[in-house]
PDB file of C-alpha atoms in Angstrom:
ATOM      1  CA  MET A  78     -14.011 -17.549  -1.418  1.00  0.00           C
ATOM      2  CA  THR A  79     -14.574 -14.892  -4.135  1.00  0.00           C
ATOM      3  CA  GLY A  80     -17.560 -14.008  -5.667  1.00  0.00           C
ATOM      4  CA  PRO A  81     -18.934 -11.014  -7.782  1.00  0.00           C
ATOM      5  CA  THR A  82     -20.049  -9.160  -4.587  1.00  0.00           C
ATOM      6  CA  GLN A  83     -16.762  -9.235  -3.001  1.00  0.00           C
ATOM      7  CA  LEU A  84     -14.380  -6.111  -3.321  1.00  0.00           C
ATOM      8  CA  PRO A  85     -10.793  -6.563  -4.640  1.00  0.00           C
ATOM      9  CA  LEU A  86      -8.380  -6.149  -1.759  1.00  0.00           C
ATOM     10  CA  LEU A  87      -5.769  -2.934  -1.855  1.00  0.00           C
ATOM     11  CA  PHE A  88      -2.625  -3.952   0.118  1.00  0.00           C
ATOM     12  CA  LEU A  89      -1.078  -0.462   1.269  1.00  0.00           C
ATOM     13  CA  ASP A  90       2.457   0.239   2.136  1.00  0.00           C
ATOM     14  CA  VAL A  91       2.923   3.251   4.315  1.00  0.00           C
ATOM     15  CA  ASP A  92       6.724   4.039   3.838  1.00  0.00           C
ATOM     16  CA  GLY A  93       6.966   5.576   0.088  1.00  0.00           C
ATOM     17  CA  PRO A  94       3.411   5.577  -0.884  1.00  0.00           C
ATOM     18  CA  LEU A  95       2.200   7.254   2.234  1.00  0.00           C
ATOM     19  CA  ILE A  96       5.218   8.940   3.843  1.00  0.00           C
ATOM     20  CA  PRO A  97       7.467  10.145   0.912  1.00  0.00           C
ATOM     21  CA  PHE A  98      11.072   9.970   1.320  1.00  0.00           C
ATOM     22  CA  GLY A  99      14.359  10.506  -0.836  1.00  0.00           C
ATOM     23  CA  ALA A 100      13.318  13.498  -2.884  1.00  0.00           C
ATOM     24  CA  ALA A 101      16.379  15.783  -3.677  1.00  0.00           C
ATOM     25  CA  PRO A 102      16.398  18.583  -1.241  1.00  0.00           C
ATOM     26  CA  GLU A 103      15.598  21.274  -3.987  1.00  0.00           C
ATOM     27  CA  GLN A 104      12.461  19.417  -4.936  1.00  0.00           C
ATOM     28  CA  TYR A 105      10.903  21.018  -1.688  1.00  0.00           C
ATOM     29  CA  PRO A 106      11.763  23.682   0.603  1.00  0.00           C
ATOM     30  CA  ASN A 107      12.166  21.832   3.656  1.00  0.00           C
ATOM     31  CA  GLY A 108      12.855  18.407   2.030  1.00  0.00           C
ATOM     32  CA  HIS A 109       9.310  17.150   2.090  1.00  0.00           C
ATOM     33  CA  PRO A 110       5.877  18.916   1.984  1.00  0.00           C
ATOM     34  CA  THR A 111       4.481  18.675   5.523  1.00  0.00           C
ATOM     35  CA  TYR A 112       0.764  18.730   6.564  1.00  0.00           C
ATOM     36  CA  GLN A 113      -1.067  19.985   9.487  1.00  0.00           C
ATOM     37  CA  THR A 114      -4.242  17.801  10.679  1.00  0.00           C
ATOM     38  CA  PRO A 115      -6.579  18.467  13.673  1.00  0.00           C
ATOM     39  CA  ARG A 116      -5.720  14.898  14.365  1.00  0.00           C
ATOM     40  CA  ASP A 117      -3.104  13.941  16.897  1.00  0.00           C
ATOM     41  CA  PRO A 118      -2.449  10.294  16.611  1.00  0.00           C
ATOM     42  CA  ARG A 119      -0.639   8.367  18.986  1.00  0.00           C
ATOM     43  CA  GLY A 120       3.196   8.720  18.511  1.00  0.00           C
ATOM     44  CA  ALA A 121       2.773  11.784  16.136  1.00  0.00           C
ATOM     45  CA  ARG A 122       4.971  14.106  18.183  1.00  0.00           C
ATOM     46  CA  SER A 123       7.618  11.389  18.610  1.00  0.00           C
ATOM     47  CA  ASN A 124       7.584  10.639  14.734  1.00  0.00           C
ATOM     48  CA  PRO A 125       8.103  13.756  12.595  1.00  0.00           C
ATOM     49  CA  LEU A 126       7.754  11.683   9.459  1.00  0.00           C
ATOM     50  CA  LEU A 127       4.023  11.471  10.103  1.00  0.00           C
ATOM     51  CA  ALA A 128       3.741  15.144   9.112  1.00  0.00           C
ATOM     52  CA  ARG A 129       4.687  14.182   5.527  1.00  0.00           C
ATOM     53  CA  ILE A 130       1.110  12.119   5.443  1.00  0.00           C
ATOM     54  CA  ASN A 131      -1.053  14.345   3.221  1.00  0.00           C
ATOM     55  CA  PRO A 132      -4.347  13.668   5.179  1.00  0.00           C
ATOM     56  CA  ALA A 133      -6.146  14.228   1.578  1.00  0.00           C
ATOM     57  CA  HIS A 134      -5.243  10.600   1.027  1.00  0.00           C
ATOM     58  CA  GLY A 135      -7.814   9.435   3.484  1.00  0.00           C
ATOM     59  CA  PRO A 136     -10.890  10.320   1.288  1.00  0.00           C
ATOM     60  CA  ARG A 137      -9.232   9.306  -1.883  1.00  0.00           C
ATOM     61  CA  LEU A 138      -8.368   5.877  -0.472  1.00  0.00           C
ATOM     62  CA  THR A 139     -11.699   5.445   0.993  1.00  0.00           C
ATOM     63  CA  ALA A 140     -13.419   6.340  -2.574  1.00  0.00           C
ATOM     64  CA  LEU A 141     -11.700   3.585  -4.050  1.00  0.00           C
ATOM     65  CA  PRO A 142     -14.018   0.030  -4.721  1.00  0.00           C
ATOM     66  CA  CYS A 143     -11.921  -2.094  -2.671  1.00  0.00           C
ATOM     67  CA  ASP A 144     -10.973  -3.244   0.761  1.00  0.00           C
ATOM     68  CA  LEU A 145      -8.066  -1.553   2.384  1.00  0.00           C
ATOM     69  CA  VAL A 146      -5.552  -3.784   4.106  1.00  0.00           C
ATOM     70  CA  TRP A 147      -2.241  -2.639   5.793  1.00  0.00           C
ATOM     71  CA  ALA A 148       0.631  -4.249   4.180  1.00  0.00           C
ATOM     72  CA  THR A 149       3.420  -2.417   5.851  1.00  0.00           C
ATOM     73  CA  THR A 150       6.238  -3.073   8.530  1.00  0.00           C
ATOM     74  CA  TRP A 151       4.263  -0.444  10.591  1.00  0.00           C
ATOM     75  CA  MET A 152       1.861  -3.458  11.346  1.00  0.00           C
ATOM     76  CA  ASP A 153      -0.879  -2.469  13.850  1.00  0.00           C
ATOM     77  CA  ASP A 154       1.006   0.852  14.499  1.00  0.00           C
ATOM     78  CA  ALA A 155      -0.459   1.936  11.369  1.00  0.00           C
ATOM     79  CA  ASN A 156      -3.961   1.715  12.732  1.00  0.00           C
ATOM     80  CA  GLU A 157      -2.718   3.823  15.686  1.00  0.00           C
ATOM     81  CA  CYS A 158      -0.458   6.385  14.004  1.00  0.00           C
ATOM     82  CA  ILE A 159      -1.685   6.635  10.311  1.00  0.00           C
ATOM     83  CA  ALA A 160      -5.060   5.822  10.125  1.00  0.00           C
ATOM     84  CA  PRO A 161      -6.462   8.682  12.466  1.00  0.00           C
ATOM     85  CA  ARG A 162      -4.270  10.991  10.487  1.00  0.00           C
ATOM     86  CA  LEU A 163      -6.056  10.090   7.442  1.00  0.00           C
ATOM     87  CA  GLY A 164      -9.616   9.655   8.819  1.00  0.00           C
ATOM     88  CA  LEU A 165      -9.375   6.022   8.070  1.00  0.00           C
ATOM     89  CA  PRO A 166     -11.201   3.426  10.446  1.00  0.00           C
ATOM     90  CA  ARG A 167      -8.910   0.389  11.637  1.00  0.00           C
ATOM     91  CA  LEU A 168      -7.862  -1.895   8.900  1.00  0.00           C
ATOM     92  CA  PRO A 169      -6.973  -5.322   8.649  1.00  0.00           C
ATOM     93  CA  VAL A 170      -3.179  -5.717   9.000  1.00  0.00           C
ATOM     94  CA  VAL A 171      -1.070  -8.286   7.116  1.00  0.00           C
ATOM     95  CA  ILE A 172       1.061  -9.939   9.721  1.00  0.00           C
ATOM     96  CA  TRP A 173       4.349 -11.014   8.234  1.00  0.00           C
ATOM     97  CA  PRO A 174       5.719 -14.502   8.787  1.00  0.00           C
ATOM     98  CA  GLN A 175       8.976 -14.923  10.732  1.00  0.00           C
ATOM     99  CA  PRO A 176      11.860 -15.366   7.659  1.00  0.00           C
ATOM    100  CA  SER A 177      12.407 -18.892   6.602  1.00  0.00           C
ATOM    101  CA  ASP A 178      14.586 -20.597   3.983  1.00  0.00           C
ATOM    102  CA  VAL A 179      12.129 -20.051   1.340  1.00  0.00           C
ATOM    103  CA  ASP A 180      12.247 -16.449   2.105  1.00  0.00           C
ATOM    104  CA  GLU A 181      16.006 -16.694   1.477  1.00  0.00           C
ATOM    105  CA  GLN A 182      15.788 -18.143  -1.663  1.00  0.00           C
ATOM    106  CA  ASP A 183      13.071 -15.700  -2.849  1.00  0.00           C
ATOM    107  CA  GLU A 184      15.424 -13.058  -1.931  1.00  0.00           C
ATOM    108  CA  ARG A 185      18.241 -14.673  -3.928  1.00  0.00           C
ATOM    109  CA  ASP A 186      15.908 -14.685  -6.888  1.00  0.00           C
ATOM    110  CA  GLY A 187      14.849 -11.277  -6.451  1.00  0.00           C
ATOM    111  CA  ILE A 188      11.529 -11.512  -5.280  1.00  0.00           C
ATOM    112  CA  HIS A 189      10.353  -9.076  -2.595  1.00  0.00           C
ATOM    113  CA  TRP A 190       9.865 -10.479   1.008  1.00  0.00           C
ATOM    114  CA  LYS A 191       6.222  -9.289   1.128  1.00  0.00           C
ATOM    115  CA  THR A 192       5.112 -10.869  -2.378  1.00  0.00           C
ATOM    116  CA  ARG A 193       4.723 -14.510  -1.336  1.00  0.00           C
ATOM    117  CA  PRO A 194       2.793 -13.629   2.180  1.00  0.00           C
ATOM    118  CA  LEU A 195       0.415 -11.150   0.008  1.00  0.00           C
ATOM    119  CA  VAL A 196      -0.526 -13.849  -2.392  1.00  0.00           C
ATOM    120  CA  ASP A 197      -1.218 -16.246   0.585  1.00  0.00           C
ATOM    121  CA  TRP A 198      -3.210 -13.629   2.333  1.00  0.00           C
ATOM    122  CA  ALA A 199      -5.432 -12.842  -0.523  1.00  0.00           C
ATOM    123  CA  SER A 200      -6.142 -16.544  -1.182  1.00  0.00           C
ATOM    124  CA  GLY A 201      -7.248 -16.261  -4.751  1.00  0.00           C
ATOM    125  CA  ARG A 202      -8.930 -13.041  -4.304  1.00  0.00           C
ATOM    126  CA  SER A 203      -8.287 -10.228  -6.649  1.00  0.00           C
ATOM    127  CA  PHE A 204      -5.917  -7.356  -5.307  1.00  0.00           C
ATOM    128  CA  ALA A 205      -3.993  -4.453  -5.955  1.00  0.00           C
ATOM    129  CA  TRP A 206      -0.572  -3.774  -4.013  1.00  0.00           C
ATOM    130  CA  VAL A 207       0.748  -0.493  -3.728  1.00  0.00           C
ATOM    131  CA  ASP A 208       4.325  -0.252  -2.494  1.00  0.00           C
ATOM    132  CA  ASP A 209       7.519   1.583  -3.468  1.00  0.00           C
ATOM    133  CA  GLU A 210       9.946  -1.393  -3.693  1.00  0.00           C
ATOM    134  CA  ILE A 211       7.717  -3.735  -6.263  1.00  0.00           C
ATOM    135  CA  THR A 212       9.592  -5.161  -9.498  1.00  0.00           C
ATOM    136  CA  ASP A 213       8.739  -6.945 -12.691  1.00  0.00           C
ATOM    137  CA  ILE A 214       9.984 -10.095 -10.994  1.00  0.00           C
ATOM    138  CA  ASP A 215       7.372  -9.618  -8.246  1.00  0.00           C
ATOM    139  CA  ARG A 216       4.884  -9.134 -10.948  1.00  0.00           C
ATOM    140  CA  ALA A 217       5.721 -12.341 -12.706  1.00  0.00           C
ATOM    141  CA  TRP A 218       5.819 -14.295  -9.627  1.00  0.00           C
ATOM    142  CA  VAL A 219       2.403 -13.276  -8.810  1.00  0.00           C
ATOM    143  CA  SER A 220       1.210 -13.964 -12.347  1.00  0.00           C
ATOM    144  CA  ALA A 221       2.400 -17.446 -12.060  1.00  0.00           C
ATOM    145  CA  HIS A 222       1.288 -18.090  -8.357  1.00  0.00           C
ATOM    146  CA  HIS A 223      -2.002 -16.302  -7.782  1.00  0.00           C
ATOM    147  CA  ARG A 224      -5.004 -17.420  -9.705  1.00  0.00           C
ATOM    148  CA  GLY A 225      -7.011 -14.119  -9.023  1.00  0.00           C
ATOM    149  CA  HIS A 226      -6.273 -10.987 -10.696  1.00  0.00           C
ATOM    150  CA  ALA A 227      -3.654  -8.793  -9.492  1.00  0.00           C
ATOM    151  CA  LEU A 228      -1.919  -5.216 -10.016  1.00  0.00           C
ATOM    152  CA  LEU A 229       1.352  -4.470  -8.438  1.00  0.00           C
ATOM    153  CA  HIS A 230       1.451  -0.790  -8.587  1.00  0.00           C
ATOM    154  CA  ARG A 231       4.786   0.636  -7.598  1.00  0.00           C
ATOM    155  CA  VAL A 232       4.973   4.174  -6.202  1.00  0.00           C
ATOM    156  CA  ASP A 233       7.736   6.482  -6.578  1.00  0.00           C
ATOM    157  CA  PRO A 234       8.877   7.012  -3.038  1.00  0.00           C
ATOM    158  CA  SER A 235      10.392  10.534  -3.286  1.00  0.00           C
ATOM    159  CA  ARG A 236       6.647  11.678  -4.359  1.00  0.00           C
ATOM    160  CA  GLY A 237       4.393   9.255  -2.672  1.00  0.00           C
ATOM    161  CA  LEU A 238       0.951   8.553  -3.764  1.00  0.00           C
ATOM    162  CA  GLY A 239      -0.395  10.967  -6.595  1.00  0.00           C
ATOM    163  CA  ASP A 240      -3.196  11.652  -9.018  1.00  0.00           C
ATOM    164  CA  ALA A 241      -1.834   9.342 -11.806  1.00  0.00           C
ATOM    165  CA  ASP A 242      -1.625   6.742  -8.888  1.00  0.00           C
ATOM    166  CA  TYR A 243      -5.019   7.031  -8.230  1.00  0.00           C
ATOM    167  CA  ALA A 244      -6.236   6.969 -11.688  1.00  0.00           C
ATOM    168  CA  ALA A 245      -4.530   3.812 -12.191  1.00  0.00           C
ATOM    169  CA  LEU A 246      -6.087   2.194  -9.115  1.00  0.00           C
ATOM    170  CA  ASN A 247      -9.457   3.632  -9.772  1.00  0.00           C
ATOM    171  CA  GLU A 248      -9.222   2.278 -13.329  1.00  0.00           C
ATOM    172  CA  TRP A 249      -8.060  -1.191 -12.538  1.00  0.00           C
ATOM    173  CA  LEU A 250     -10.418  -1.485  -9.571  1.00  0.00           C
ATOM    174  CA  HIS A 251     -13.459  -0.417 -11.575  1.00  0.00           C
ATOM    175  CA  THR A 252     -12.487  -3.152 -14.514  1.00  0.00           C
ATOM    176  CA  MET A 253     -12.197  -5.888 -11.668  1.00  0.00           C
ATOM    177  CA  ARG A 254     -15.798  -4.619 -10.483  1.00  0.00           C
ATOM    178  CA  GLY A 255     -17.263  -4.409 -14.018  1.00  0.00           C
ATOM    179  CA  THR A 256     -18.341  -0.964 -13.485  1.00  0.00           C
ATOM    180  CA  PRO A 257     -17.626   2.396 -15.287  1.00  0.00           C
ATOM    181  CA  SER A 258     -14.282   3.965 -13.992  1.00  0.00           C
ATOM    182  CA  SER A 259     -14.406   7.555 -12.991  1.00  0.00           C
ATOM    183  CA  HIS A 260     -11.112   9.029 -13.289  1.00  0.00           C
ATOM    184  CA  ASP A 261     -11.416  11.247 -10.658  1.00  0.00           C
ATOM    185  CA  ALA A 262     -10.924   9.234  -7.562  1.00  0.00           C
ATOM    186  CA  ALA A 263     -10.548  12.233  -5.167  1.00  0.00           C
TER     187      ALA A 263
END
């Protein structure tokens, strides 16, 4: 059920948007920026990639007018390892279905394996999806198969979420809510 008081969903991937990877070695002195955080989530010492997560993402994400949902292969580990680092509460998690013949056909058609499950999960509710693997094929499929509004926002995985990404999300989410947008989502 959708309604005027229901916030849009924001499906959030981890690898790429929150944990940058693949940057040219000269872009950063040690390959990627690293961040210190007073929070030491479970598994932080065993996974050096967690140090790439900028804790400033937490306040920026919670300032957006949406309901955050993990849409990542980290699944519930995102609540255990990522959320504490960002100061986020436990978030709902999309549970990915087992691969099927439909998924194999989607892959042959160039549709990302997350696309169909996210549209199903949203169940007509407006949503933004932040990922580093979104293509125009996914956008076209969602436009044809989702009855609500959707923004499929691709993030450059070598940089992760940045100011321009937050401005685009903030603008779209405020448009969905029918409220004036503040370009400062920080």
